[in-house]
PDB file of C-alpha atoms and ligand atoms in Angstrom:
ATOM      1  CA  MET T   1      -8.426 -17.973   8.455  1.00 64.00           C
ATOM      2  CA  ALA T   2      -5.220 -16.123   9.853  1.00 72.00           C
ATOM      3  CA  ARG T   3      -3.491 -14.108   8.254  1.00 94.00           C
ATOM      4  CA  ILE T   4      -0.545 -15.541   7.013  1.00 97.00           C
ATOM      5  CA  ALA T   5       2.363 -13.315   6.678  1.00 98.00           C
ATOM      6  CA  TYR T   6       5.925 -13.697   5.475  1.00 98.00           C
ATOM      7  CA  VAL T   7       8.771 -12.925   7.533  1.00 97.00           C
ATOM      8  CA  ASN T   8      12.437 -13.953   6.949  1.00 97.00           C
ATOM      9  CA  GLY T   9      12.249 -16.848   5.033  1.00 97.00           C
ATOM     10  CA  ARG T  10       8.755 -18.072   6.811  1.00 97.00           C
ATOM     11  CA  TYR T  11       5.331 -17.970   6.132  1.00 98.00           C
ATOM     12  CA  GLN T  12       2.881 -17.897   9.584  1.00 97.00           C
ATOM     13  CA  PRO T  13       0.487 -16.708  11.182  1.00 97.00           C
ATOM     14  CA  ILE T  14       0.320 -12.525  11.471  1.00 95.00           C
ATOM     15  CA  HIS T  15      -0.078 -12.738  15.292  1.00 94.00           C
ATOM     16  CA  ARG T  16       2.912 -15.356  16.024  1.00 94.00           C
ATOM     17  CA  PRO T  17       5.786 -13.608  17.242  1.00 89.00           C
ATOM     18  CA  ALA T  18       8.210 -12.857  14.786  1.00 91.00           C
ATOM     19  CA  VAL T  19      10.819  -9.877  14.938  1.00 91.00           C
ATOM     20  CA  PRO T  20      13.321  -9.776  17.360  1.00 95.00           C
ATOM     21  CA  VAL T  21      13.373  -7.293  20.160  1.00 96.00           C
ATOM     22  CA  GLU T  22      16.690  -5.723  18.980  1.00 97.00           C
ATOM     23  CA  ASP T  23      15.472  -5.509  15.506  1.00 98.00           C
ATOM     24  CA  ARG T  24      16.908  -1.645  14.512  1.00 98.00           C
ATOM     25  CA  GLY T  25      13.148  -1.107  13.078  1.00 98.00           C
ATOM     26  CA  TYR T  26      11.434  -1.652  16.139  1.00 97.00           C
ATOM     27  CA  GLN T  27      14.423   0.201  18.112  1.00 97.00           C
ATOM     28  CA  PHE T  28      15.164   3.091  15.911  1.00 98.00           C
ATOM     29  CA  ALA T  29      12.265   3.450  12.774  1.00 98.00           C
ATOM     30  CA  ASP T  30      15.424   1.991  11.024  1.00 98.00           C
ATOM     31  CA  GLY T  31      13.786   0.698   7.782  1.00 98.00           C
ATOM     32  CA  VAL T  32      11.572   1.269   4.848  1.00 98.00           C
ATOM     33  CA  TYR T  33       8.381   0.314   3.295  1.00 98.00           C
ATOM     34  CA  GLU T  34       6.084   0.048   0.383  1.00 98.00           C
ATOM     35  CA  VAL T  35       2.139  -0.497  -0.328  1.00 98.00           C
ATOM     36  CA  MET T  36       1.480  -1.882  -3.842  1.00 98.00           C
ATOM     37  CA  LYS T  37      -2.248  -2.788  -4.440  1.00 96.00           C
ATOM     38  CA  VAL T  38      -3.343  -5.810  -6.414  1.00 96.00           C
ATOM     39  CA  VAL T  39      -6.294  -6.087  -8.833  1.00 94.00           C
ATOM     40  CA  GLY T  40      -7.544  -9.072  -9.668  1.00 92.00           C
ATOM     41  CA  GLY T  41      -4.515 -10.786  -8.446  1.00 94.00           C
ATOM     42  CA  GLU T  42      -2.315  -8.653 -10.186  1.00 95.00           C
ATOM     43  CA  PRO T  43       0.191  -6.172  -8.301  1.00 96.00           C
ATOM     44  CA  ARG T  44      -0.087  -2.913 -10.187  1.00 96.00           C
ATOM     45  CA  ASP T  45       2.898  -0.967 -11.051  1.00 97.00           C
ATOM     46  CA  LEU T  46       5.142  -3.562  -9.348  1.00 97.00           C
ATOM     47  CA  ASP T  47       8.438  -2.181 -11.583  1.00 97.00           C
ATOM     48  CA  ARG T  48       8.228   0.803 -10.130  1.00 98.00           C
ATOM     49  CA  HIS T  49       7.322  -0.079  -6.347  1.00 98.00           C
ATOM     50  CA  MET T  50      10.757  -1.946  -6.643  1.00 98.00           C
ATOM     51  CA  ARG T  51      12.418   1.111  -7.828  1.00 98.00           C
ATOM     52  CA  ARG T  52      11.297   3.358  -5.470  1.00 98.00           C
ATOM     53  CA  LEU T  53      12.452   0.693  -2.990  1.00 98.00           C
ATOM     54  CA  ARG T  54      15.486  -0.012  -4.128  1.00 98.00           C
ATOM     55  CA  ARG T  55      15.677   4.491  -3.665  1.00 98.00           C
ATOM     56  CA  SER T  56      14.420   4.114  -0.458  1.00 98.00           C
ATOM     57  CA  LEU T  57      17.067   1.651   0.515  1.00 98.00           C
ATOM     58  CA  ASP T  58      20.034   3.114  -0.976  1.00 98.00           C
ATOM     59  CA  GLY T  59      18.979   6.410   0.979  1.00 98.00           C
ATOM     60  CA  LEU T  60      19.553   4.798   4.451  1.00 98.00           C
ATOM     61  CA  GLY T  61      22.367   2.375   3.070  1.00 98.00           C
ATOM     62  CA  ILE T  62      20.350  -0.596   3.680  1.00 98.00           C
ATOM     63  CA  ARG T  63      20.988  -3.498   1.189  1.00 96.00           C
ATOM     64  CA  MET T  64      18.413  -4.752  -1.117  1.00 97.00           C
ATOM     65  CA  PRO T  65      16.654  -8.354   1.283  1.00 97.00           C
ATOM     66  CA  MET T  66      17.021 -10.211  -1.920  1.00 97.00           C
ATOM     67  CA  SER T  67      16.209  -9.400  -5.628  1.00 95.00           C
ATOM     68  CA  PRO T  68      13.310  -8.027  -6.915  1.00 94.00           C
ATOM     69  CA  PRO T  69      11.733 -10.939  -8.791  1.00 96.00           C
ATOM     70  CA  ALA T  70      12.521 -12.897  -5.752  1.00 97.00           C
ATOM     71  CA  LEU T  71      10.537 -10.283  -3.696  1.00 97.00           C
ATOM     72  CA  GLU T  72       7.756 -10.754  -6.573  1.00 97.00           C
ATOM     73  CA  ALA T  73       7.807 -14.455  -5.939  1.00 98.00           C
ATOM     74  CA  VAL T  74       7.287 -13.398  -1.898  1.00 98.00           C
ATOM     75  CA  ILE T  75       4.651 -10.862  -3.126  1.00 98.00           C
ATOM     76  CA  ARG T  76       2.611 -13.628  -4.989  1.00 97.00           C
ATOM     77  CA  GLU T  77       2.778 -16.613  -2.693  1.00 98.00           C
ATOM     78  CA  THR T  78       1.764 -14.260   0.471  1.00 98.00           C
ATOM     79  CA  LEU T  79      -1.139 -13.253  -1.834  1.00 97.00           C
ATOM     80  CA  ARG T  80      -1.880 -16.792  -2.610  1.00 97.00           C
ATOM     81  CA  ARG T  81      -1.637 -18.218   1.150  1.00 97.00           C
ATOM     82  CA  ASN T  82      -3.916 -15.170   1.843  1.00 97.00           C
ATOM     83  CA  ARG T  83      -6.465 -16.077  -0.863  1.00 96.00           C
ATOM     84  CA  LEU T  84      -6.501 -12.371  -1.596  1.00 93.00           C
ATOM     85  CA  LYS T  85      -7.255 -10.920  -5.382  1.00 91.00           C
ATOM     86  CA  GLU T  86      -7.797  -7.327  -4.349  1.00 91.00           C
ATOM     87  CA  ALA T  87      -5.715  -6.460  -1.613  1.00 95.00           C
ATOM     88  CA  VAL T  88      -2.645  -4.347  -0.463  1.00 97.00           C
ATOM     89  CA  VAL T  89       0.717  -5.379   0.258  1.00 98.00           C
ATOM     90  CA  TYR T  90       2.620  -4.366   2.941  1.00 98.00           C
ATOM     91  CA  LEU T  91       6.383  -4.590   2.399  1.00 98.00           C
ATOM     92  CA  GLN T  92       8.844  -3.738   5.129  1.00 98.00           C
ATOM     93  CA  VAL T  93      12.982  -4.065   5.083  1.00 98.00           C
ATOM     94  CA  SER T  94      14.650  -3.267   8.173  1.00 98.00           C
ATOM     95  CA  ARG T  95      18.351  -2.787   8.468  1.00 98.00           C
ATOM     96  CA  GLY T  96      18.028  -5.801  10.648  1.00 98.00           C
ATOM     97  CA  ALA T  97      18.884  -6.671  14.548  1.00 98.00           C
ATOM     98  CA  ALA T  98      21.857  -5.867  16.604  1.00 98.00           C
ATOM     99  CA  PRO T  99      22.349  -5.115  20.299  1.00 97.00           C
ATOM    100  CA  ARG T 100      21.114  -1.745  20.753  1.00 97.00           C
ATOM    101  CA  ASN T 101      23.511   1.023  19.867  1.00 98.00           C
ATOM    102  CA  HIS T 102      23.145   3.963  17.262  1.00 98.00           C
ATOM    103  CA  LEU T 103      26.043   2.745  15.430  1.00 98.00           C
ATOM    104  CA  TYR T 104      25.128  -0.070  13.523  1.00 98.00           C
ATOM    105  CA  ALA T 105      27.569  -2.353  11.363  1.00 97.00           C
ATOM    106  CA  ALA T 106      27.469  -2.846   7.846  1.00 94.00           C
ATOM    107  CA  THR T 107      27.508  -5.948   7.638  1.00 94.00           C
ATOM    108  CA  LEU T 108      23.844  -6.813   9.274  1.00 97.00           C
ATOM    109  CA  LYS T 109      21.105  -8.650   7.556  1.00 97.00           C
ATOM    110  CA  PRO T 110      18.086  -7.126   6.281  1.00 98.00           C
ATOM    111  CA  SER T 111      14.795  -7.883   8.129  1.00 98.00           C
ATOM    112  CA  LEU T 112      12.218  -8.723   5.532  1.00 98.00           C
ATOM    113  CA  VAL T 113       8.063  -8.730   6.373  1.00 98.00           C
ATOM    114  CA  VAL T 114       5.517  -8.811   3.893  1.00 98.00           C
ATOM    115  CA  THR T 115       1.489  -8.689   4.571  1.00 98.00           C
ATOM    116  CA  VAL T 116      -1.629  -8.558   2.776  1.00 97.00           C
ATOM    117  CA  ARG T 117      -4.532  -7.390   3.471  1.00 96.00           C
ATOM    118  CA  ARG T 118      -7.884  -6.378   1.919  1.00 93.00           C
ATOM    119  CA  ALA T 119      -7.952  -2.952   0.587  1.00 86.00           C
ATOM    120  CA  GLY T 120      -9.738   0.089   2.628  1.00 85.00           C
ATOM    121  CA  LEU T 121     -10.809   1.435  -0.770  1.00 89.00           C
ATOM    122  CA  PRO T 122     -12.709   5.126  -1.062  1.00 93.00           C
ATOM    123  CA  SER T 123     -16.331   5.020  -0.252  1.00 93.00           C
ATOM    124  CA  ALA T 124     -18.890   5.089  -2.868  1.00 93.00           C
ATOM    125  CA  LYS T 125     -19.690   8.714  -1.404  1.00 95.00           C
ATOM    126  CA  GLU T 126     -16.305   9.904  -0.704  1.00 96.00           C
ATOM    127  CA  TRP T 127     -15.647   9.310  -4.181  1.00 95.00           C
ATOM    128  CA  ALA T 128     -18.433  10.991  -5.805  1.00 96.00           C
ATOM    129  CA  GLU T 129     -18.417  13.863  -2.724  1.00 97.00           C
ATOM    130  CA  GLY T 130     -15.137  14.518  -2.115  1.00 98.00           C
ATOM    131  CA  VAL T 131     -13.378  14.511   1.125  1.00 98.00           C
ATOM    132  CA  ALA T 132     -12.617  17.553   3.845  1.00 98.00           C
ATOM    133  CA  VAL T 133      -8.617  17.809   4.585  1.00 98.00           C
ATOM    134  CA  VAL T 134      -7.059  20.036   7.539  1.00 98.00           C
ATOM    135  CA  SER T 135      -3.575  22.039   7.177  1.00 98.00           C
ATOM    136  CA  LEU T 136      -1.242  20.759   9.906  1.00 98.00           C
ATOM    137  CA  PRO T 137       2.197  22.338   9.921  1.00 98.00           C
ATOM    138  CA  ASP T 138       4.787  19.887   8.162  1.00 98.00           C
ATOM    139  CA  GLU T 139       6.816  18.290  11.212  1.00 98.00           C
ATOM    140  CA  ARG T 140       8.354  15.475   9.246  1.00 98.00           C
ATOM    141  CA  TRP T 141      12.586  15.398   8.535  1.00 98.00           C
ATOM    142  CA  ALA T 142      13.880  16.862   5.786  1.00 97.00           C
ATOM    143  CA  ARG T 143      14.290  13.518   3.345  1.00 98.00           C
ATOM    144  CA  ARG T 144      10.693  13.025   2.749  1.00 98.00           C
ATOM    145  CA  ASP T 145      11.718  11.423  -0.066  1.00 98.00           C
ATOM    146  CA  ILE T 146      12.749   8.067   1.265  1.00 98.00           C
ATOM    147  CA  LYS T 147       9.629   6.200   2.459  1.00 98.00           C
ATOM    148  CA  SER T 148      10.983   5.270   5.988  1.00 98.00           C
ATOM    149  CA  ILE T 149       9.047   3.442   8.237  1.00 98.00           C
ATOM    150  CA  SER T 150       9.381   6.366  10.952  1.00 98.00           C
ATOM    151  CA  LEU T 151       5.972   7.607  10.360  1.00 98.00           C
ATOM    152  CA  LEU T 152       4.975   9.300  13.751  1.00 98.00           C
ATOM    153  CA  PRO T 153       4.432  13.268  12.056  1.00 98.00           C
ATOM    154  CA  ASN T 154       2.066  11.472   9.507  1.00 98.00           C
ATOM    155  CA  SER T 155       0.367   9.487  11.699  1.00 98.00           C
ATOM    156  CA  LEU T 156      -0.080  11.901  14.407  1.00 98.00           C
ATOM    157  CA  ALA T 157      -1.090  14.302  11.939  1.00 98.00           C
ATOM    158  CA  ARG T 158      -3.626  12.126  10.299  1.00 98.00           C
ATOM    159  CA  GLN T 159      -5.256  11.224  13.595  1.00 98.00           C
ATOM    160  CA  LYS T 160      -5.703  15.167  14.076  1.00 98.00           C
ATOM    161  CA  ALA T 161      -7.744  15.278  10.771  1.00 98.00           C
ATOM    162  CA  LYS T 162      -9.696  12.237  11.816  1.00 98.00           C
ATOM    163  CA  ASP T 163     -10.289  13.963  15.340  1.00 98.00           C
ATOM    164  CA  ARG T 164     -11.496  17.223  13.440  1.00 98.00           C
ATOM    165  CA  GLY T 165     -13.673  15.468  11.199  1.00 97.00           C
ATOM    166  CA  ALA T 166     -11.652  14.960   8.027  1.00 98.00           C
ATOM    167  CA  ARG T 167     -10.324  12.497   5.936  1.00 98.00           C
ATOM    168  CA  GLU T 168      -6.542  13.864   5.470  1.00 98.00           C
ATOM    169  CA  ALA T 169      -4.229  16.987   6.482  1.00 98.00           C
ATOM    170  CA  PHE T 170      -2.604  18.916   4.266  1.00 98.00           C
ATOM    171  CA  LEU T 171       1.044  19.559   5.532  1.00 98.00           C
ATOM    172  CA  VAL T 172       2.443  23.078   5.055  1.00 98.00           C
ATOM    173  CA  ASP T 173       6.094  23.820   5.301  1.00 98.00           C
ATOM    174  CA  GLY T 174       7.579  26.817   7.210  1.00 97.00           C
ATOM    175  CA  ASP T 175       6.993  28.762   4.065  1.00 98.00           C
ATOM    176  CA  GLY T 176       3.493  28.528   4.180  1.00 98.00           C
ATOM    177  CA  CYS T 177       3.562  26.013   0.816  1.00 98.00           C
ATOM    178  CA  VAL T 178       1.391  22.259   0.902  1.00 98.00           C
ATOM    179  CA  THR T 179       4.183  19.675   0.305  1.00 98.00           C
ATOM    180  CA  GLU T 180       1.816  16.561   0.229  1.00 98.00           C
ATOM    181  CA  ALA T 181      -0.875  15.178   2.726  1.00 98.00           C
ATOM    182  CA  SER T 182      -0.071  12.723   5.433  1.00 98.00           C
ATOM    183  CA  ALA T 183       0.028   9.297   3.156  1.00 98.00           C
ATOM    184  CA  SER T 184      -1.090  11.033  -0.010  1.00 98.00           C
ATOM    185  CA  ASN T 185       0.404  13.728  -2.332  1.00 98.00           C
ATOM    186  CA  ALA T 186      -1.466  16.889  -2.682  1.00 98.00           C
ATOM    187  CA  TRP T 187      -2.477  18.655  -5.492  1.00 98.00           C
ATOM    188  CA  ILE T 188      -4.688  21.666  -7.448  1.00 98.00           C
ATOM    189  CA  VAL T 189      -6.201  22.939 -10.197  1.00 98.00           C
ATOM    190  CA  ASP T 190      -5.089  26.588  -9.986  1.00 98.00           C
ATOM    191  CA  ARG T 191      -6.880  29.542 -10.964  1.00 95.00           C
ATOM    192  CA  ASN T 192      -5.446  29.516 -14.628  1.00 95.00           C
ATOM    193  CA  GLY T 193      -6.570  25.374 -15.228  1.00 96.00           C
ATOM    194  CA  THR T 194      -3.460  24.070 -14.556  1.00 98.00           C
ATOM    195  CA  LEU T 195      -3.008  21.111 -12.464  1.00 98.00           C
ATOM    196  CA  VAL T 196      -0.293  21.754 -10.166  1.00 98.00           C
ATOM    197  CA  THR T 197       1.379  19.651  -7.598  1.00 98.00           C
ATOM    198  CA  HIS T 198       4.451  19.821  -5.419  1.00 98.00           C
ATOM    199  CA  PRO T 199       8.036  18.838  -7.262  1.00 98.00           C
ATOM    200  CA  LEU T 200       9.969  15.840  -6.894  1.00 98.00           C
ATOM    201  CA  GLY T 201      12.955  16.358  -4.814  1.00 98.00           C
ATOM    202  CA  HIS T 202      13.662  15.936  -0.790  1.00 98.00           C
ATOM    203  CA  GLY T 203      10.328  17.460   0.463  1.00 98.00           C
ATOM    204  CA  ILE T 204       8.094  15.129  -0.975  1.00 98.00           C
ATOM    205  CA  LEU T 205       7.549  11.408  -1.500  1.00 98.00           C
ATOM    206  CA  GLY T 206       7.444  10.663  -5.389  1.00 98.00           C
ATOM    207  CA  GLY T 207       4.062   9.010  -5.166  1.00 98.00           C
ATOM    208  CA  ILE T 208       3.636   5.946  -7.747  1.00 98.00           C
ATOM    209  CA  THR T 209       0.045   7.292  -8.011  1.00 98.00           C
ATOM    210  CA  ARG T 210       1.243  10.623  -8.415  1.00 98.00           C
ATOM    211  CA  GLU T 211       3.691   9.590 -11.184  1.00 98.00           C
ATOM    212  CA  ARG T 212       1.154   7.936 -12.873  1.00 98.00           C
ATOM    213  CA  VAL T 213      -1.656  10.663 -12.829  1.00 98.00           C
ATOM    214  CA  LEU T 214       1.328  13.080 -14.377  1.00 98.00           C
ATOM    215  CA  GLU T 215       1.478  10.533 -17.528  1.00 98.00           C
ATOM    216  CA  GLU T 216      -2.130  10.394 -17.883  1.00 98.00           C
ATOM    217  CA  ALA T 217      -2.710  14.308 -17.378  1.00 98.00           C
ATOM    218  CA  ARG T 218       0.323  15.358 -20.115  1.00 98.00           C
ATOM    219  CA  ALA T 219      -1.292  12.477 -22.372  1.00 98.00           C
ATOM    220  CA  ALA T 220      -4.210  14.641 -22.153  1.00 97.00           C
ATOM    221  CA  GLY T 221      -3.216  17.483 -22.783  1.00 98.00           C
ATOM    222  CA  ILE T 222      -4.336  19.030 -19.312  1.00 98.00           C
ATOM    223  CA  PRO T 223      -1.392  21.827 -18.853  1.00 98.00           C
ATOM    224  CA  VAL T 224       0.538  20.429 -15.647  1.00 98.00           C
ATOM    225  CA  GLU T 225       3.452  22.346 -13.457  1.00 98.00           C
ATOM    226  CA  GLU T 226       5.269  20.870 -10.813  1.00 98.00           C
ATOM    227  CA  ARG T 227       5.448  23.800  -8.273  1.00 98.00           C
ATOM    228  CA  ARG T 228       5.100  24.659  -4.759  1.00 98.00           C
ATOM    229  CA  PHE T 229       1.370  26.292  -3.994  1.00 98.00           C
ATOM    230  CA  THR T 230       0.897  28.012  -0.674  1.00 98.00           C
ATOM    231  CA  LEU T 231      -2.231  26.926   1.413  1.00 98.00           C
ATOM    232  CA  ASP T 232      -3.769  30.281   0.764  1.00 98.00           C
ATOM    233  CA  GLU T 233      -3.527  29.550  -3.129  1.00 98.00           C
ATOM    234  CA  ALA T 234      -4.571  26.200  -2.291  1.00 98.00           C
ATOM    235  CA  LYS T 235      -7.860  27.803  -0.453  1.00 98.00           C
ATOM    236  CA  ALA T 236      -8.511  29.778  -3.386  1.00 98.00           C
ATOM    237  CA  ALA T 237      -7.778  27.190  -5.754  1.00 98.00           C
ATOM    238  CA  ARG T 238     -10.603  26.173  -8.754  1.00 98.00           C
ATOM    239  CA  GLU T 239      -9.980  22.434  -7.582  1.00 98.00           C
ATOM    240  CA  ALA T 240      -8.060  19.914  -5.231  1.00 98.00           C
ATOM    241  CA  PHE T 241      -7.723  16.499  -4.888  1.00 98.00           C
ATOM    242  CA  LEU T 242      -5.476  13.752  -3.255  1.00 98.00           C
ATOM    243  CA  THR T 243      -3.869  10.427  -4.653  1.00 98.00           C
ATOM    244  CA  SER T 244      -2.238   7.374  -3.401  1.00 98.00           C
ATOM    245  CA  THR T 245      -2.365   3.814  -4.170  1.00 97.00           C
ATOM    246  CA  SER T 246      -5.258   3.314  -2.088  1.00 94.00           C
ATOM    247  CA  SER T 247      -7.231   6.146  -2.234  1.00 95.00           C
ATOM    248  CA  PHE T 248      -6.379   6.880  -6.166  1.00 97.00           C
ATOM    249  CA  VAL T 249      -7.849  10.139  -6.904  1.00 98.00           C
ATOM    250  CA  LEU T 250      -9.960  12.023  -4.452  1.00 98.00           C
ATOM    251  CA  PRO T 251     -11.466  15.275  -4.404  1.00 98.00           C
ATOM    252  CA  VAL T 252     -10.849  17.563  -1.766  1.00 98.00           C
ATOM    253  CA  VAL T 253     -13.862  19.792  -1.512  1.00 98.00           C
ATOM    254  CA  ARG T 254     -13.043  21.566   1.719  1.00 98.00           C
ATOM    255  CA  ILE T 255      -9.804  22.952   3.035  1.00 98.00           C
ATOM    256  CA  ASP T 256     -10.405  23.633   6.707  1.00 98.00           C
ATOM    257  CA  ASP T 257     -13.228  26.396   6.594  1.00 97.00           C
ATOM    258  CA  ALA T 258     -12.770  27.042   2.911  1.00 98.00           C
ATOM    259  CA  PRO T 259     -15.005  25.330   0.266  1.00 98.00           C
ATOM    260  CA  ILE T 260     -12.985  24.586  -2.656  1.00 98.00           C
ATOM    261  CA  GLY T 261     -14.498  25.297  -5.803  1.00 96.00           C
ATOM    262  CA  ASN T 262     -17.970  25.132  -5.619  1.00 96.00           C
ATOM    263  CA  GLY T 263     -17.809  22.906  -2.703  1.00 97.00           C
ATOM    264  CA  HIS T 264     -18.090  19.678  -5.192  1.00 98.00           C
ATOM    265  CA  PRO T 265     -15.235  17.905  -7.251  1.00 98.00           C
ATOM    266  CA  GLY T 266     -14.250  19.681  -9.826  1.00 97.00           C
ATOM    267  CA  GLU T 267     -14.130  19.140 -13.929  1.00 97.00           C
ATOM    268  CA  THR T 268     -10.343  18.109 -13.976  1.00 98.00           C
ATOM    269  CA  THR T 269     -10.416  16.104 -10.777  1.00 98.00           C
ATOM    270  CA  ARG T 270     -13.550  13.880 -12.276  1.00 97.00           C
ATOM    271  CA  ARG T 271     -11.627  13.514 -15.371  1.00 97.00           C
ATOM    272  CA  LEU T 272      -8.330  12.669 -14.006  1.00 98.00           C
ATOM    273  CA  GLN T 273     -10.252   9.954 -11.722  1.00 97.00           C
ATOM    274  CA  GLY T 274     -12.183   8.288 -14.655  1.00 96.00           C
ATOM    275  CA  LEU T 275      -8.703   8.383 -16.793  1.00 97.00           C
ATOM    276  CA  TYR T 276      -6.734   6.902 -13.607  1.00 97.00           C
ATOM    277  CA  ALA T 277      -9.610   4.179 -12.848  1.00 95.00           C
ATOM    278  CA  GLU T 278      -9.416   2.853 -16.342  1.00 94.00           C
ATOM    279  CA  ALA T 279      -5.568   2.755 -16.576  1.00 93.00           C
ATOM    280  CA  ALA T 280      -5.326   1.080 -13.299  1.00 91.00           C
ATOM    281  CA  GLY T 281      -8.000  -1.325 -13.900  1.00 89.00           C
ATOM    282  CA  LEU T 282     -10.361  -0.301 -11.027  1.00 88.00           C
ATOM    283  CA  HIS T 283     -13.359  -1.994 -10.111  1.00 82.00           C
ATOM    284  CA  PRO T 284     -16.128  -0.547 -12.261  1.00 80.00           C
ATOM    285  CA  ARG T 285     -17.706   1.554  -9.667  1.00 80.00           C
ATOM    286  CA  PHE T 286     -14.612   3.633  -9.653  1.00 85.00           C
ATOM    287  CA  HIS T 287     -15.371   4.602 -13.181  1.00 78.00           C
ATOM    288  CA  GLN T 288     -18.932   5.779 -12.619  1.00 59.00           C
ATOM    289  CA  GLY T 289     -19.905   9.678 -11.778  1.00 52.00           C
ATOM    290  CA  THR T 290     -16.821  10.365 -14.066  1.00 48.00           C
TER     291      THR T 290
HETATM  292  N1  PDD E 301       1.535   6.420   1.640  1.00 60.58           N
HETATM  293  N2  PDD E 301       2.987  10.959   0.537  1.00 60.58           N
HETATM  294  C1  PDD E 301       3.266  10.030   1.620  1.00 60.58           C
HETATM  295  C2  PDD E 301       3.325  10.888   2.735  1.00 60.58           C
HETATM  296  C3  PDD E 301       2.676   8.916   1.538  1.00 60.58           C
HETATM  297  O1  PDD E 301       2.685   8.458   2.279  1.00 60.58           O
HETATM  298  C4  PDD E 301       2.077   7.699   0.386  1.00 60.58           C
HETATM  299  C5  PDD E 301       1.692   6.825   0.245  1.00 60.58           C
HETATM  300  C6  PDD E 301       1.727   9.189  -0.750  1.00 60.58           C
HETATM  301  C7  PDD E 301       1.173   8.928  -1.951  1.00 60.58           C
HETATM  302  O2  PDD E 301       2.189   7.475  -2.498  1.00 60.58           O
HETATM  303  P1  PDD E 301       2.159   6.160  -3.896  1.00 60.58           P
HETATM  304  O3  PDD E 301       0.729   6.844  -4.595  1.00 60.58           O
HETATM  305  O4  PDD E 301       3.164   5.872  -4.078  1.00 60.58           O
HETATM  306  O5  PDD E 301       0.675   5.699  -2.537  1.00 60.58           O
HETATM  307  C8  PDD E 301       2.224  10.523  -0.743  1.00 60.58           C
HETATM  308  C9  PDD E 301       0.765   4.778   1.773  1.00 60.58           C
HETATM  309  C10 PDD E 301      -0.469   4.463   0.650  1.00 60.58           C
HETATM  310  C11 PDD E 301       1.054   4.420   3.059  1.00 60.58           C
HETATM  311  O6  PDD E 301       1.375   4.873   4.117  1.00 60.58           O
HETATM  312  O7  PDD E 301       0.009   3.481   3.237  1.00 60.58           O
END
């Protein structure tokens, strides 16, 4: 069965041409997106994703293409038509189509595309044994809090990481601090046993998983600090991990050539893997070993 996409009011096979050549998303990367997971047919944290979508759109001065309840109905219908219950939803809004010009009119009609696919989840090995990351310079723009479709630096970094045999790239700013990873948030457990992640602001994407993990950690009495940390501190940390909608809480056991802790997923990471898996209603295989 061909996958069905929602494109500006129509449900159609995903490979059928649909978006105008002069869509500003295509010409200028002028748009934003969201990625949500679906477990047992239920989109998770829909309200949080909708709030972040609105913040991203506000940041670029693009109108919401439709109300959140209408968007939810489109998401559910796209899932139904694709007969998917365990999935990842990709939702993209661009400013709309207009003759190519850097300048744009406030009256443009935003373009909305929704696709769904089976989730590419962490393998049992990655989940149990952790992954390697490499460090790379953070070459993105200064508004990383906006979930912009302008993902070229993220994509290049992720590819470089893969070419070097790593799962992800820790992105390092001009001060030597790790901001986040190319498609996930970065965390360490420092020498004092405190859970540390970069503070919110323009420097990182405020991950929904990050928000959830912070809540779980605080509720479990794990000491937490939202502060910047350097690459050197990360390499010397007791533990490290990544968070994102589709990789959940993924242990990091090597940064460049440095093993983290004893080279195996740490105790706090394990605990948070379990707490998050339970809270998000993930498949039992993600509760095991934690
Ligand atoms: N990536 N930081 C960046 C740069 C990201 O692209 C993502 C998500 C995150 C984690 O956010 P969340 O927990 O809300 O997924 C952090 C998505 C999954 C993607 O681009 O596919």
